[in-house]
Structure formats: C-alpha cells, structure tokens
Tab-separated table of C-alpha atoms in Angstrom:
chain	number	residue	atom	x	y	z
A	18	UNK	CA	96.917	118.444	29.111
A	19	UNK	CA	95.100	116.634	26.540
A	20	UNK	CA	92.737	118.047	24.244
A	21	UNK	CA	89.959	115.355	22.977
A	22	UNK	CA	88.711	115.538	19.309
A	23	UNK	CA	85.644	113.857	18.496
A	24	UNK	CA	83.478	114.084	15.601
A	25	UNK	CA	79.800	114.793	15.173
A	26	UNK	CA	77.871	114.516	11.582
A	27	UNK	CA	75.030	116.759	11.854
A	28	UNK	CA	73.734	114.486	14.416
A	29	UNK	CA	75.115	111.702	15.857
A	30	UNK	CA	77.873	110.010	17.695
A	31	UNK	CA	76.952	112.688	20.510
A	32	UNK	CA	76.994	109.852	23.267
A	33	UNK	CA	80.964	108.863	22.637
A	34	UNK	CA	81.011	112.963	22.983
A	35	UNK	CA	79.532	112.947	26.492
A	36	UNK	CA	80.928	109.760	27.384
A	37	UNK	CA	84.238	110.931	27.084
A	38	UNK	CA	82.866	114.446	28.673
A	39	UNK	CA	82.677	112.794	31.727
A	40	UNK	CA	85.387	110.661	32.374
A	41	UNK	CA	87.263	113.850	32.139
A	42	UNK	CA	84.269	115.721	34.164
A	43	UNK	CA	84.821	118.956	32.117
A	44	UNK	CA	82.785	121.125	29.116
A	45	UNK	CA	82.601	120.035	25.132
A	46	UNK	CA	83.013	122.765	23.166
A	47	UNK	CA	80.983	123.430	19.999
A	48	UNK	CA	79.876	125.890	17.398
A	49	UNK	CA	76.970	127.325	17.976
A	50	UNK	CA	75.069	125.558	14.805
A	51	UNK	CA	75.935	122.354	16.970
A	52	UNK	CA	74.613	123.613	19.960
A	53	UNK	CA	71.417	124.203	18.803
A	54	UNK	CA	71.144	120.552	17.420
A	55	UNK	CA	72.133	119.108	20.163
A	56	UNK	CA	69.628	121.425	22.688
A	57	UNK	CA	66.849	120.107	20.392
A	58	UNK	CA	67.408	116.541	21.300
A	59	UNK	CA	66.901	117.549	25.174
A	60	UNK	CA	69.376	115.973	26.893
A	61	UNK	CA	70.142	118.006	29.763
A	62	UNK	CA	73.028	116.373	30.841
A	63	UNK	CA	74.417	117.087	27.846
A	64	UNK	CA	73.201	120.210	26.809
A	65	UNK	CA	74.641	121.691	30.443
A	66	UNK	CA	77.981	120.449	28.868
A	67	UNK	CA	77.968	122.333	26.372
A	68	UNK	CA	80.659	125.885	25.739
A	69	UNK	CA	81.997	127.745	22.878
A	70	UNK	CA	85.485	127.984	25.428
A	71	UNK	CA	88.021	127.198	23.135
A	72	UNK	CA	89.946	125.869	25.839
A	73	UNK	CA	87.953	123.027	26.559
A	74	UNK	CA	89.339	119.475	27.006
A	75	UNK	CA	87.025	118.237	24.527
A	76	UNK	CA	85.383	119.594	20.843
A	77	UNK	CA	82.897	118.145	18.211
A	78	UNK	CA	84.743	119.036	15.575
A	79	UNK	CA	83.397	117.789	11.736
A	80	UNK	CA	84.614	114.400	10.547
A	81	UNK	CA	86.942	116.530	7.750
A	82	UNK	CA	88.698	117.940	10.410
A	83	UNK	CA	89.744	115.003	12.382
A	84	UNK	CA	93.012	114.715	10.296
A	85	UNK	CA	96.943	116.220	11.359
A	86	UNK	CA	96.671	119.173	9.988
A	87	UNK	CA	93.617	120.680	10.869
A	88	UNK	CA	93.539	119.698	14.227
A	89	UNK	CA	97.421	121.274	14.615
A	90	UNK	CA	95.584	124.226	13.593
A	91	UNK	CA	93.148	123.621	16.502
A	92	UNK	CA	95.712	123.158	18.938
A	93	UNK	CA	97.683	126.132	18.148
A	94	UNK	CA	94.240	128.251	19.349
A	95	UNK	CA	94.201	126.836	22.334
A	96	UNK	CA	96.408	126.265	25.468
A	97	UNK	CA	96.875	122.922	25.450
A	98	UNK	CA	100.458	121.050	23.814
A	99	UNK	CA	98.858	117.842	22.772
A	100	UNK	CA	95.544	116.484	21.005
A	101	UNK	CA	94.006	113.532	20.350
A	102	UNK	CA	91.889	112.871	18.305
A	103	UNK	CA	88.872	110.145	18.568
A	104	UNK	CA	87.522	109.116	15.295
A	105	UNK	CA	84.397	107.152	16.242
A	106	UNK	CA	83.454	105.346	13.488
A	107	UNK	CA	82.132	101.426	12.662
A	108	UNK	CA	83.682	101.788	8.982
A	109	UNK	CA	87.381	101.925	9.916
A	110	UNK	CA	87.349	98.139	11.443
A	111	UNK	CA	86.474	94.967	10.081
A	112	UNK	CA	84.288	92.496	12.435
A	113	UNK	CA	86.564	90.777	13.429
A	114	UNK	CA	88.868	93.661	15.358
A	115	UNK	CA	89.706	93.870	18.839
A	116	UNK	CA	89.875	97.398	20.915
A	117	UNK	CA	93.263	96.352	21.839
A	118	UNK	CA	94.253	96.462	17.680
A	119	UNK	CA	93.541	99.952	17.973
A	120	UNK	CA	96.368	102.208	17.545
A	121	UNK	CA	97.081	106.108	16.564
A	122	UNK	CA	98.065	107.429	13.821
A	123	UNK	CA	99.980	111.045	13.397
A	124	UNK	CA	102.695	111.228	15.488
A	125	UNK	CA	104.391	114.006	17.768
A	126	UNK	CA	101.680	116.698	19.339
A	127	UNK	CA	98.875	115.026	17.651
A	128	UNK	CA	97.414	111.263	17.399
A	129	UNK	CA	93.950	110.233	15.882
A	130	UNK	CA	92.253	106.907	16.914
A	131	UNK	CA	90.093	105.640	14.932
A	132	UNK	CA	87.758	104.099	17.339
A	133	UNK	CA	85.005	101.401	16.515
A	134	UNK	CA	81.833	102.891	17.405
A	135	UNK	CA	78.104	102.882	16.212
A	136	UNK	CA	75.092	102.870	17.363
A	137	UNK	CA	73.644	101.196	14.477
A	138	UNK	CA	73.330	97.499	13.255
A	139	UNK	CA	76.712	95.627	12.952
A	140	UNK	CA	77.882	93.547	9.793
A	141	UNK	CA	76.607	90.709	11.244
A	142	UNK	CA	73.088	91.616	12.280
A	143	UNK	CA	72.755	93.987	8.937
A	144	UNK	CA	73.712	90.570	6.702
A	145	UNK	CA	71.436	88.640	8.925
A	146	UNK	CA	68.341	90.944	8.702
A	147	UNK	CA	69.020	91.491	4.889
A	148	UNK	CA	68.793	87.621	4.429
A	149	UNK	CA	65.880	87.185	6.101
A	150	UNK	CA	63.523	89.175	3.528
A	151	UNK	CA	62.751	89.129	0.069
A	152	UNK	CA	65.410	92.187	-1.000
A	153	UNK	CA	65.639	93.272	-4.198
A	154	UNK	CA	67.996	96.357	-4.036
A	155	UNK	CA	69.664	97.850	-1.265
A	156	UNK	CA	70.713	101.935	-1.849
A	157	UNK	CA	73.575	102.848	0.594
A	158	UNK	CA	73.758	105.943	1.981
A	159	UNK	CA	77.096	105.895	2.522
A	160	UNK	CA	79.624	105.012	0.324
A	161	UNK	CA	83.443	103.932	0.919
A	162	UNK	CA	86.259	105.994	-0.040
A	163	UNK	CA	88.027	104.436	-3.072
A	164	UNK	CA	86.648	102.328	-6.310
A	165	UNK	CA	88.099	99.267	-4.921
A	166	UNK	CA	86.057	99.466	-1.685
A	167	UNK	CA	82.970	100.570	-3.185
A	168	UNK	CA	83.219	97.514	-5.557
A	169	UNK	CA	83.519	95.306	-2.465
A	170	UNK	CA	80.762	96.697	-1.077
A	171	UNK	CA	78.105	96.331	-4.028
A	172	UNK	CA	79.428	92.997	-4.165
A	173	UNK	CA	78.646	92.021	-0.812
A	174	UNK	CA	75.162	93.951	-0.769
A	175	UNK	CA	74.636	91.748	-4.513
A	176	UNK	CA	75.086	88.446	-2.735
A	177	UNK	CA	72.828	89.265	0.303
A	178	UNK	CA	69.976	90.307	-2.026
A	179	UNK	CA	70.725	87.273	-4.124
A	180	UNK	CA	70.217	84.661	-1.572
C-alpha cells in the first residue's frame, strides 16, 4: 500500500488533494485546524473526504514536512510500508519542464515528487501581464530559498518593471 503525501499552506493546493483522493476513491486525512478551513470553503465533495484516520491513503501534511525524515516518522504511525510524497508546487520547475522530467527523490520506503502544480499565473503570463502596465515595483510574497535565487529573481522582476 501506498500512502500519498500532499501538502496544503493554510489554504491551497486542496484540488491536487482531492484529485488524487479520488483516483484512489478513499479518505484524506487532516488535522482538525485543516478541517475546519477546508469545511469553510464548502466543498462537499471534499469536505465528505475528509478523516483524522491515520491510516488513510492520503494526508495534507505542511510543506515542512514533505521531506525523508518527517514523513518516515509518518509512516512508522501508520500501517502502510511505503510513502510518497507529492510536492505540488510551480517553483520547483522551470517553464520549460516536461511531466515526464519528473522524478523522486529519497530512496527506499519513501520518495517525494516534486510535482508542477499551481493554480496561479505561469512565468509566461505573469511576465506578459507585468509588461503590459506601467510597473514601478513589484513586492513578492514569496521568496526563493538561497541568495543566489533570490538575486535572480529581483533581477528578473527589475527588467520587467524596466521595460
């Protein structure tokens, strides 16, 4: 049996979650903090998904945790011998990847996929929409691990506002 990981911020990403929910037709197990946020949205189909069994095929489990250790800890709670976890995110891949460059990391009992996945604007449309108005400063919300990264990124959001 394998156990599905998937992450949830404090909202979000929840449709991967039920997506993957039903191709295995069974619960998604989550704290209860995450099962009130997700009632509020009222999505019935996916709120009737919903358990606290620990020995469900799938969890929202936070972003920190998706990572070999913590989710060895995971599995040894449960019953399961194997879990994978599903990293959905549309910061791991450049815009140029292919689902079929996708491949796990961690090895043995547990693998983590970093998945491309957002529901919000991609590279292109973001770059695109930022061009087409007078921009004078962009504030990210998000920022990349690392300096190098983070430099790439101010440089990129410089030239779009410059144009």
């Amino acid at each position: 049996v394998v156990s599905t990981q998937s992450t949830g911020y404090t909202i979000g990403k929840e449709r991967i979650v039920e997506g993957i929910a039903k191709v295995l037709d069974c619960k998604i197990c989550v704290n209860q903090t995450k099962m009130n946020l997700i009632k509020m949205q009222e999505n019935d189909e996916l709120s009737a998904r919903l358990t606290k069994n620990i020995n469900s095929r799938v969890h929202i489990v936070p972003m920190k945790d998706i990572n070999p250790a913590a989710l060895s800890k995971l599995l040894a709670r449960t019953t399961f011998s194997t879990v994978v976890g599903v990293k959905p995110t549309g910061w791991t891949h450049s815009q140029h990847s292919q689902l079929a460059d996708i491949r796990p990391s961690g090895s043995g009992k547990v693998r983590i996929y970093a998945v491309p996945y957002s529901e919000h604007s991609s590279y292109s449309e973001l770059e695109e929409f930022v061009s087409s108005l007078s921009v004078k400063k962009i504030i990210s919300t998000v920022m990349p691990r690392g300096e190098e990264k983070r430099k790439v990124m101010f440089n990129t959001l410089k030239e779009w506002t410059s144009r």
